[in-house]
mmCIF file of C-alpha atoms in Angstrom:
data_model
loop_
_atom_site.group_PDB
_atom_site.id
_atom_site.type_symbol
_atom_site.label_atom_id
_atom_site.label_comp_id
_atom_site.label_asym_id
_atom_site.label_seq_id
_atom_site.Cartn_x
_atom_site.Cartn_y
_atom_site.Cartn_z
ATOM 1 C CA MET A 1 -45.846 -50.821 81.782
ATOM 2 C CA LYS A 2 -45.839 -55.144 81.814
ATOM 3 C CA LYS A 3 -43.980 -56.462 78.917
ATOM 4 C CA ILE A 4 -46.400 -57.136 75.443
ATOM 5 C CA ILE A 5 -45.656 -60.690 74.100
ATOM 6 C CA VAL A 6 -45.663 -60.573 70.629
ATOM 7 C CA VAL A 7 -47.275 -63.345 68.714
ATOM 8 C CA ALA A 8 -47.436 -63.827 64.850
ATOM 9 C CA ILE A 9 -50.583 -65.081 63.098
ATOM 10 C CA ALA A 10 -52.330 -64.514 59.937
ATOM 11 C CA LEU A 11 -55.536 -63.066 60.114
ATOM 12 C CA LEU A 12 -57.944 -64.691 57.602
ATOM 13 C CA LEU A 13 -59.103 -61.294 56.139
ATOM 14 C CA LEU A 14 -56.077 -59.785 55.320
ATOM 15 C CA THR A 15 -54.998 -62.273 52.111
ATOM 16 C CA ALA A 16 -53.189 -60.232 49.991
ATOM 17 C CA GLY A 17 -50.428 -58.627 48.513
ATOM 18 C CA GLY A 18 -47.144 -57.190 46.129
ATOM 19 C CA LEU A 19 -45.961 -53.695 45.730
ATOM 20 C CA HIS A 20 -47.312 -52.182 42.645
ATOM 21 C CA ALA A 21 -44.995 -50.542 40.038
ATOM 22 C CA GLN A 22 -46.755 -47.506 40.217
ATOM 23 C CA GLN A 23 -46.755 -46.415 43.619
ATOM 24 C CA LYS A 24 -44.760 -43.154 45.138
ATOM 25 C CA LYS A 25 -44.786 -42.357 48.428
ATOM 26 C CA ILE A 26 -46.195 -38.648 48.881
ATOM 27 C CA ASN A 27 -44.312 -37.108 51.732
ATOM 28 C CA GLN A 28 -46.055 -33.234 51.197
ATOM 29 C CA VAL A 29 -48.928 -32.818 49.711
ATOM 30 C CA GLU A 30 -49.522 -30.164 47.226
ATOM 31 C CA ASN A 31 -52.992 -29.436 45.899
ATOM 32 C CA LYS A 32 -52.957 -27.504 42.641
ATOM 33 C CA GLN A 33 -56.501 -26.914 42.470
ATOM 34 C CA GLU A 34 -58.074 -23.509 41.530
ATOM 35 C CA ASN A 35 -60.484 -24.075 44.290
ATOM 36 C CA THR A 36 -57.974 -24.620 46.826
ATOM 37 C CA MET A 37 -57.024 -22.667 49.490
ATOM 38 C CA THR A 38 -52.811 -22.245 50.057
ATOM 39 C CA THR A 39 -51.871 -22.962 53.495
ATOM 40 C CA ALA A 40 -53.133 -25.323 56.001
ATOM 41 C CA VAL A 41 -52.275 -24.810 59.804
ATOM 42 C CA LYS A 42 -51.465 -27.814 61.512
ATOM 43 C CA THR A 43 -52.380 -27.662 65.590
ATOM 44 C CA ASN A 44 -51.231 -30.043 67.968
ATOM 45 C CA VAL A 45 -54.563 -30.331 70.181
ATOM 46 C CA ARG A 46 -55.530 -33.128 73.757
ATOM 47 C CA PHE A 47 -58.992 -34.265 74.394
ATOM 48 C CA LEU A 48 -60.197 -36.743 76.352
ATOM 49 C CA SER A 49 -61.502 -40.019 75.812
ATOM 50 C CA ASN A 50 -62.900 -42.314 78.144
ATOM 51 C CA GLY A 51 -60.106 -40.603 80.727
ATOM 52 C CA MET A 52 -57.863 -41.007 78.456
ATOM 53 C CA ASN A 53 -55.886 -38.600 77.080
ATOM 54 C CA ILE A 54 -56.384 -38.702 73.583
ATOM 55 C CA ALA A 55 -53.318 -36.511 71.034
ATOM 56 C CA GLY A 56 -54.676 -35.235 67.924
ATOM 57 C CA ILE A 57 -53.503 -32.509 65.248
ATOM 58 C CA LEU A 58 -56.120 -30.020 63.625
ATOM 59 C CA PHE A 59 -55.723 -28.879 60.439
ATOM 60 C CA ARG A 60 -57.612 -25.835 59.211
ATOM 61 C CA PRO A 61 -57.248 -23.014 56.337
ATOM 62 C CA ALA A 62 -54.975 -20.048 57.103
ATOM 63 C CA GLN A 63 -58.012 -17.592 57.451
ATOM 64 C CA GLU A 64 -59.496 -17.122 60.460
ATOM 65 C CA SER A 65 -63.431 -18.255 60.324
ATOM 66 C CA ARG A 66 -66.106 -20.508 61.133
ATOM 67 C CA TYR A 67 -65.131 -23.775 59.446
ATOM 68 C CA PRO A 68 -67.299 -27.029 59.249
ATOM 69 C CA ALA A 69 -65.088 -30.003 60.772
ATOM 70 C CA ILE A 70 -64.165 -33.387 59.429
ATOM 71 C CA VAL A 71 -63.139 -36.235 61.854
ATOM 72 C CA ILE A 72 -60.408 -37.953 60.343
ATOM 73 C CA THR A 73 -60.036 -41.740 61.807
ATOM 74 C CA HIS A 74 -57.027 -43.792 60.674
ATOM 75 C CA PRO A 75 -56.634 -47.327 59.590
ATOM 76 C CA ALA A 76 -56.024 -50.153 62.355
ATOM 77 C CA GLY A 77 -52.433 -50.196 63.330
ATOM 78 C CA GLY A 78 -51.881 -46.482 61.678
ATOM 79 C CA VAL A 79 -50.692 -43.437 63.661
ATOM 80 C CA LYS A 80 -52.819 -39.685 62.618
ATOM 81 C CA GLU A 81 -49.478 -38.467 61.247
ATOM 82 C CA GLN A 82 -49.863 -41.255 58.260
ATOM 83 C CA THR A 83 -52.845 -41.488 55.108
ATOM 84 C CA ALA A 84 -55.023 -39.805 57.722
ATOM 85 C CA SER A 85 -53.387 -36.826 57.605
ATOM 86 C CA VAL A 86 -53.233 -37.241 53.898
ATOM 87 C CA TYR A 87 -56.538 -36.593 53.796
ATOM 88 C CA ALA A 88 -56.970 -33.688 56.429
ATOM 89 C CA GLU A 89 -54.320 -31.626 54.837
ATOM 90 C CA ARG A 90 -55.929 -31.360 51.530
ATOM 91 C CA LEU A 91 -59.405 -30.885 53.060
ATOM 92 C CA ALA A 92 -57.947 -28.313 55.000
ATOM 93 C CA ARG A 93 -56.843 -26.175 51.930
ATOM 94 C CA MET A 94 -60.660 -26.819 50.752
ATOM 95 C CA GLY A 95 -62.203 -24.900 53.594
ATOM 96 C CA PHE A 96 -62.715 -27.580 56.010
ATOM 97 C CA ALA A 97 -61.396 -28.246 59.551
ATOM 98 C CA ALA A 98 -60.174 -31.282 59.891
ATOM 99 C CA LEU A 99 -59.099 -32.859 62.651
ATOM 100 C CA VAL A 100 -57.064 -36.275 63.134
ATOM 101 C CA PHE A 101 -55.837 -38.207 66.366
ATOM 102 C CA ASP A 102 -54.166 -41.662 67.403
ATOM 103 C CA ALA A 103 -56.948 -43.884 68.772
ATOM 104 C CA ALA A 104 -56.172 -44.897 72.652
ATOM 105 C CA TYR A 105 -54.093 -47.193 73.486
ATOM 106 C CA GLN A 106 -51.760 -46.053 70.123
ATOM 107 C CA GLY A 107 -49.465 -43.700 69.261
ATOM 108 C CA GLU A 108 -49.315 -40.745 71.038
ATOM 109 C CA SER A 109 -52.667 -41.455 72.967
ATOM 110 C CA THR A 110 -52.254 -43.133 76.819
ATOM 111 C CA GLY A 111 -53.618 -46.227 77.380
ATOM 112 C CA GLU A 112 -52.822 -49.356 78.257
ATOM 113 C CA PRO A 113 -52.341 -52.350 77.216
ATOM 114 C CA ARG A 114 -50.169 -50.794 74.069
ATOM 115 C CA GLY A 115 -51.429 -51.420 70.847
ATOM 116 C CA LEU A 116 -54.776 -52.416 71.631
ATOM 117 C CA GLU A 117 -57.274 -52.386 68.917
ATOM 118 C CA ASP A 118 -60.500 -52.066 70.850
ATOM 119 C CA PRO A 119 -62.924 -51.669 67.833
ATOM 120 C CA PHE A 120 -66.108 -49.929 71.064
ATOM 121 C CA GLN A 121 -63.325 -47.842 72.235
ATOM 122 C CA ARG A 122 -62.402 -46.300 68.952
ATOM 123 C CA ALA A 123 -66.114 -45.426 68.579
ATOM 124 C CA GLU A 124 -65.835 -43.811 71.663
ATOM 125 C CA ASP A 125 -62.598 -41.946 70.256
ATOM 126 C CA ILE A 126 -64.470 -40.180 67.430
ATOM 127 C CA ARG A 127 -67.496 -39.398 69.726
ATOM 128 C CA ALA A 128 -64.984 -37.455 71.939
ATOM 129 C CA ALA A 129 -63.453 -35.830 69.459
ATOM 130 C CA VAL A 130 -66.927 -34.817 68.040
ATOM 131 C CA SER A 131 -67.150 -33.504 71.540
ATOM 132 C CA PHE A 132 -64.150 -31.880 71.297
ATOM 133 C CA LEU A 133 -64.773 -29.829 68.453
ATOM 134 C CA SER A 134 -67.856 -28.686 68.919
ATOM 135 C CA ALA A 135 -67.190 -26.627 71.793
ATOM 136 C CA ARG A 136 -63.991 -24.602 69.655
ATOM 137 C CA SER A 137 -64.906 -20.867 68.478
ATOM 138 C CA ASP A 138 -63.260 -22.078 65.382
ATOM 139 C CA VAL A 139 -65.905 -24.616 64.628
ATOM 140 C CA ASP A 140 -69.968 -24.573 63.623
ATOM 141 C CA ALA A 141 -70.544 -27.613 66.131
ATOM 142 C CA LYS A 142 -74.409 -27.766 63.594
ATOM 143 C CA ARG A 143 -71.588 -28.703 60.314
ATOM 144 C CA ILE A 144 -69.654 -31.948 61.625
ATOM 145 C CA GLY A 145 -68.608 -34.719 59.587
ATOM 146 C CA ALA A 146 -66.837 -37.581 59.900
ATOM 147 C CA LEU A 147 -64.588 -39.658 57.314
ATOM 148 C CA GLY A 148 -62.591 -43.581 58.263
ATOM 149 C CA ILE A 149 -60.458 -44.930 56.385
ATOM 150 C CA CYS A 150 -59.852 -48.704 56.185
ATOM 151 C CA ALA A 151 -60.869 -50.230 59.925
ATOM 152 C CA GLY A 152 -61.559 -46.652 60.853
ATOM 153 C CA SER A 153 -64.403 -46.810 58.315
ATOM 154 C CA GLY A 154 -65.885 -49.345 60.249
ATOM 155 C CA TYR A 155 -65.348 -47.140 63.376
ATOM 156 C CA THR A 156 -66.851 -44.382 61.876
ATOM 157 C CA ALA A 157 -70.146 -45.731 60.455
ATOM 158 C CA TYR A 158 -70.682 -47.725 63.570
ATOM 159 C CA ALA A 159 -69.750 -43.891 65.729
ATOM 160 C CA ALA A 160 -72.379 -42.152 63.224
ATOM 161 C CA GLN A 161 -75.310 -44.409 63.425
ATOM 162 C CA THR A 162 -76.116 -43.526 66.491
ATOM 163 C CA ASP A 163 -74.463 -40.465 67.471
ATOM 164 C CA LEU A 164 -76.565 -37.576 65.444
ATOM 165 C CA ARG A 165 -73.958 -34.997 65.898
ATOM 166 C CA ILE A 166 -72.346 -35.944 62.882
ATOM 167 C CA LYS A 167 -73.891 -34.734 59.682
ATOM 168 C CA ALA A 168 -72.685 -36.200 57.360
ATOM 169 C CA VAL A 169 -70.369 -39.554 56.601
ATOM 170 C CA ALA A 170 -67.895 -40.973 54.422
ATOM 171 C CA THR A 171 -65.168 -43.718 54.085
ATOM 172 C CA VAL A 172 -62.142 -44.475 51.903
ATOM 173 C CA SER A 173 -60.650 -48.005 51.679
ATOM 174 C CA GLY A 174 -63.457 -49.715 54.112
ATOM 175 C CA VAL A 175 -62.784 -53.106 55.719
ATOM 176 C CA ASP A 176 -64.991 -55.124 58.289
ATOM 177 C CA VAL A 177 -62.159 -56.447 60.795
ATOM 178 C CA ALA A 178 -64.164 -58.991 62.121
ATOM 179 C CA SER A 179 -66.950 -60.421 59.158
ATOM 180 C CA ALA A 180 -64.333 -62.979 57.559
ATOM 181 C CA LEU A 181 -63.060 -64.187 60.850
ATOM 182 C CA PHE A 182 -65.819 -64.833 62.058
ATOM 183 C CA GLU A 183 -68.644 -65.766 59.608
ATOM 184 C CA ASP A 184 -66.523 -69.742 59.530
ATOM 185 C CA PRO A 185 -67.675 -71.482 62.882
ATOM 186 C CA GLU A 186 -65.171 -73.849 63.094
ATOM 187 C CA MET A 187 -62.612 -70.523 62.591
ATOM 188 C CA ARG A 188 -64.889 -68.631 65.029
ATOM 189 C CA ASN A 189 -64.463 -71.447 67.813
ATOM 190 C CA ALA A 190 -60.810 -71.698 67.431
ATOM 191 C CA LEU A 191 -60.111 -67.702 67.813
ATOM 192 C CA LEU A 192 -62.294 -67.338 70.858
ATOM 193 C CA VAL A 193 -60.663 -70.339 72.557
ATOM 194 C CA GLN A 194 -57.359 -68.447 71.732
ATOM 195 C CA ALA A 195 -58.723 -65.108 73.351
ATOM 196 C CA GLY A 196 -59.833 -67.140 76.111
ATOM 197 C CA GLU A 197 -55.775 -68.336 76.295
ATOM 198 C CA TYR A 198 -54.629 -65.106 76.119
ATOM 199 C CA ARG A 199 -56.846 -63.763 78.611
ATOM 200 C CA ASN A 200 -55.378 -66.470 81.416
ATOM 201 C CA ALA A 201 -51.812 -65.681 80.324
ATOM 202 C CA GLU A 202 -52.544 -61.994 80.876
ATOM 203 C CA ALA A 203 -53.980 -63.004 84.864
ATOM 204 C CA ARG A 204 -50.659 -64.966 85.254
ATOM 205 C CA GLY A 205 -48.750 -61.935 84.968
ATOM 206 C CA GLU A 206 -47.440 -62.807 81.747
ATOM 207 C CA GLY A 207 -48.274 -59.636 79.735
ATOM 208 C CA ALA A 208 -50.580 -58.862 76.486
ATOM 209 C CA PHE A 209 -50.147 -60.905 73.452
ATOM 210 C CA ALA A 210 -50.023 -58.816 70.906
ATOM 211 C CA GLU A 211 -50.697 -59.666 67.138
ATOM 212 C CA ASN A 212 -48.994 -58.838 63.520
ATOM 213 C CA HIS A 213 -51.151 -57.111 61.302
ATOM 214 C CA LEU A 214 -48.696 -56.989 58.392
ATOM 215 C CA PRO A 215 -46.458 -59.279 56.830
ATOM 216 C CA ALA A 216 -42.534 -59.651 58.530
ATOM 217 C CA THR A 217 -41.002 -59.355 55.836
ATOM 218 C CA LYS A 218 -40.583 -58.699 52.021
ATOM 219 C CA ALA A 219 -40.648 -62.314 50.967
ATOM 220 C CA GLU A 220 -43.383 -62.813 53.116
ATOM 221 C CA ALA A 221 -45.115 -60.094 51.619
ATOM 222 C CA ASP A 222 -44.244 -60.972 47.721
ATOM 223 C CA GLN A 223 -46.379 -64.524 48.634
ATOM 224 C CA ASN A 224 -49.819 -62.891 48.164
ATOM 225 C CA PRO A 225 -51.340 -61.969 45.690
ATOM 226 C CA PRO A 226 -50.262 -58.602 43.536
ATOM 227 C CA ARG A 227 -52.101 -54.866 44.377
ATOM 228 C CA SER A 228 -54.052 -56.358 47.815
ATOM 229 C CA MET A 229 -54.072 -55.367 51.020
ATOM 230 C CA TYR A 230 -51.992 -57.409 53.059
ATOM 231 C CA GLY A 231 -49.345 -57.457 50.812
ATOM 232 C CA GLU A 232 -49.293 -53.583 49.940
ATOM 233 C CA GLY A 233 -49.534 -52.805 53.671
ATOM 234 C CA TYR A 234 -45.925 -54.136 54.237
ATOM 235 C CA TYR A 235 -44.741 -51.849 51.336
ATOM 236 C CA TYR A 236 -46.534 -49.056 52.762
ATOM 237 C CA TYR A 237 -46.308 -49.901 56.470
ATOM 238 C CA ARG A 238 -42.918 -50.993 57.000
ATOM 239 C CA THR A 239 -40.593 -49.205 54.375
ATOM 240 C CA SER A 240 -39.922 -45.494 53.503
ATOM 241 C CA ARG A 241 -43.281 -44.661 52.166
ATOM 242 C CA GLY A 242 -45.305 -44.692 54.732
ATOM 243 C CA ALA A 243 -43.452 -45.995 57.668
ATOM 244 C CA HIS A 244 -43.919 -44.211 61.100
ATOM 245 C CA PRO A 245 -42.400 -44.858 64.307
ATOM 246 C CA ARG A 246 -45.434 -44.849 66.346
ATOM 247 C CA ALA A 247 -47.114 -47.256 64.055
ATOM 248 C CA SER A 248 -45.596 -51.163 65.257
ATOM 249 C CA GLY A 249 -47.698 -52.543 62.682
ATOM 250 C CA TRP A 250 -48.273 -55.055 65.502
ATOM 251 C CA GLY A 251 -51.301 -54.594 67.983
ATOM 252 C CA VAL A 252 -53.389 -56.296 70.547
ATOM 253 C CA ILE A 253 -56.372 -57.633 69.342
ATOM 254 C CA ARG A 254 -58.971 -59.585 71.975
ATOM 255 C CA MET A 255 -60.920 -61.104 69.417
ATOM 256 C CA ASP A 256 -63.511 -62.486 71.803
ATOM 257 C CA VAL A 257 -64.514 -58.455 71.682
ATOM 258 C CA PHE A 258 -64.187 -58.094 67.729
ATOM 259 C CA ALA A 259 -66.433 -61.055 66.972
ATOM 260 C CA GLN A 260 -69.643 -58.515 68.311
ATOM 261 C CA PHE A 261 -68.864 -56.244 66.493
ATOM 262 C CA SER A 262 -70.743 -55.586 63.638
ATOM 263 C CA PRO A 263 -69.744 -52.002 62.193
ATOM 264 C CA PHE A 264 -72.045 -51.400 59.318
ATOM 265 C CA ALA A 265 -75.029 -53.425 60.169
ATOM 266 C CA HIS A 266 -77.625 -50.466 61.080
ATOM 267 C CA ASN A 267 -75.853 -48.219 58.479
ATOM 268 C CA ASP A 268 -79.621 -47.472 57.826
ATOM 269 C CA TRP A 269 -79.753 -45.738 61.369
ATOM 270 C CA ILE A 270 -77.330 -43.056 59.026
ATOM 271 C CA SER A 271 -80.403 -42.356 57.011
ATOM 272 C CA PRO A 272 -81.376 -39.762 56.294
ATOM 273 C CA ARG A 273 -78.206 -38.052 56.734
ATOM 274 C CA PRO A 274 -75.841 -39.257 53.714
ATOM 275 C CA LEU A 275 -73.715 -41.511 53.479
ATOM 276 C CA LEU A 276 -70.389 -42.139 51.039
ATOM 277 C CA MET A 277 -68.248 -45.002 50.320
ATOM 278 C CA ILE A 278 -65.095 -44.762 48.209
ATOM 279 C CA ALA A 279 -63.360 -48.040 47.491
ATOM 280 C CA GLY A 280 -60.839 -48.774 44.050
ATOM 281 C CA THR A 281 -62.415 -50.987 41.682
ATOM 282 C CA ASP A 282 -58.922 -53.195 42.069
ATOM 283 C CA ALA A 283 -59.019 -52.849 45.227
ATOM 284 C CA ASP A 284 -59.807 -57.135 47.109
ATOM 285 C CA THR A 285 -61.349 -55.339 49.816
ATOM 286 C CA ARG A 286 -63.782 -53.282 47.147
ATOM 287 C CA HIS A 287 -66.498 -55.902 47.874
ATOM 288 C CA TYR A 288 -67.468 -54.604 51.995
ATOM 289 C CA SER A 289 -68.074 -51.208 50.835
ATOM 290 C CA GLU A 290 -70.399 -52.519 48.107
ATOM 291 C CA ASP A 291 -71.902 -54.990 50.783
ATOM 292 C CA ALA A 292 -72.280 -52.232 53.276
ATOM 293 C CA ILE A 293 -73.483 -49.245 51.385
ATOM 294 C CA LYS A 294 -76.420 -52.145 50.446
ATOM 295 C CA LEU A 295 -77.668 -52.230 54.360
ATOM 296 C CA ALA A 296 -78.061 -48.099 54.202
ATOM 297 C CA LYS A 297 -80.437 -45.976 53.092
ATOM 298 C CA GLU A 298 -81.189 -42.761 51.294
ATOM 299 C CA PRO A 299 -79.047 -40.781 50.626
ATOM 300 C CA LYS A 300 -76.585 -42.630 50.132
ATOM 301 C CA GLU A 301 -73.175 -43.433 47.193
ATOM 302 C CA LEU A 302 -70.899 -45.724 46.307
ATOM 303 C CA TYR A 303 -68.236 -43.987 44.699
ATOM 304 C CA LEU A 304 -65.185 -46.260 42.481
ATOM 305 C CA VAL A 305 -61.772 -44.333 41.864
ATOM 306 C CA LYS A 306 -60.209 -46.383 38.424
ATOM 307 C CA GLY A 307 -57.597 -48.889 38.916
ATOM 308 C CA ALA A 308 -56.928 -47.867 42.609
ATOM 309 C CA SER A 309 -56.047 -50.996 44.987
ATOM 310 C CA HIS A 310 -56.883 -50.954 48.666
ATOM 311 C CA VAL A 311 -53.895 -48.791 49.503
ATOM 312 C CA ASP A 312 -53.384 -46.559 46.379
ATOM 313 C CA LEU A 313 -56.026 -44.753 48.440
ATOM 314 C CA TYR A 314 -53.616 -44.365 51.099
ATOM 315 C CA ASP A 315 -51.185 -41.922 49.763
ATOM 316 C CA THR A 316 -51.183 -42.354 46.161
ATOM 317 C CA ASP A 317 -52.071 -39.773 43.527
ATOM 318 C CA PRO A 318 -54.324 -39.540 41.563
ATOM 319 C CA TYR A 319 -56.180 -42.045 43.228
ATOM 320 C CA VAL A 320 -55.812 -39.780 46.275
ATOM 321 C CA GLN A 321 -56.725 -36.678 44.765
ATOM 322 C CA GLN A 322 -59.920 -37.959 42.944
ATOM 323 C CA ALA A 323 -61.152 -39.252 46.368
ATOM 324 C CA VAL A 324 -60.629 -35.742 47.940
ATOM 325 C CA GLU A 325 -62.143 -34.062 45.285
ATOM 326 C CA LYS A 326 -65.472 -36.095 45.624
ATOM 327 C CA LEU A 327 -65.292 -35.767 49.696
ATOM 328 C CA ALA A 328 -64.900 -31.949 49.308
ATOM 329 C CA ASP A 329 -67.654 -31.752 47.523
ATOM 330 C CA PHE A 330 -69.977 -34.478 49.669
ATOM 331 C CA PHE A 331 -68.797 -32.481 52.797
ATOM 332 C CA GLY A 332 -69.181 -28.977 50.904
ATOM 333 C CA LYS A 333 -72.690 -29.780 50.158
ATOM 334 C CA ASN A 334 -74.164 -31.915 53.126
ATOM 335 C CA LEU A 335 -72.200 -29.263 55.920
ATOM 336 C CA GLN A 336 -73.045 -26.290 53.424
ATOM 337 C CA ILE A 337 -69.652 -24.656 53.093
ATOM 338 C CA LYS A 338 -69.191 -21.508 52.130
#
């Protein structure tokens, strides 16, 4: 494998903040609701996406049955064991089969260069996950939904717009990774010039160029506005709160590819299937969900979790539990949980 050269850049999309004093790490998820099942069974699984081997974890209730299922997509720079698994385990205790997986090129999944964040491949991973679930005897192929978190929300909405097997679509802390970066023509041109230079360097055998998703230090994180995605991301991904050895915070982002990815542009194609978008009232990314829901047709809903920031909805109660309860109700009705 060629050496990956790391190049730190400041992404305009991610311009935000420090650690919220009330944030807390959740290592083991406990759901105390009366209608919650007591145990979630975890099974390591594998499936193919464009020839790449995708590593996943299937959460399901302990009781043997044929379940409605939810494909859950992790944020950019994350892995399946982080926030995606927090949601998957809780939803499994509420009667769903929930599949989390590492995107191609990332985590335990295969693909070169390592760490590549390819929006079109990530959408294909979601389609492949739906195919995998549809072939299982413990999943009802006619009752499959999808949930995306952070950048995973865009990949999920984009995939669902044309994959009619996905019967209900939900997002949490949604973002459109490219929109802010390419809105300004001067910035767009600079990023595209840089993308070409990176490709030329790869052609010379210098390796793939990785970019920093997050602040590298606490001091850098704390220079950002309080409770915003960029700074809070440091405290989630780079501390014991949410750090994982396979989630480095660095990734290969080819801006000339992202420039043509507009995940929510055809949200109206999701209709008549239902769309639920969840965001925190205090999230600096809230506007992405507000803008995206306007592009959708009915049935649709924007659900705001009072007091929550973008990253609060990764792992912090009571915010996560409120989001999970809303998701369980949404998927329960629309996937007709029995």
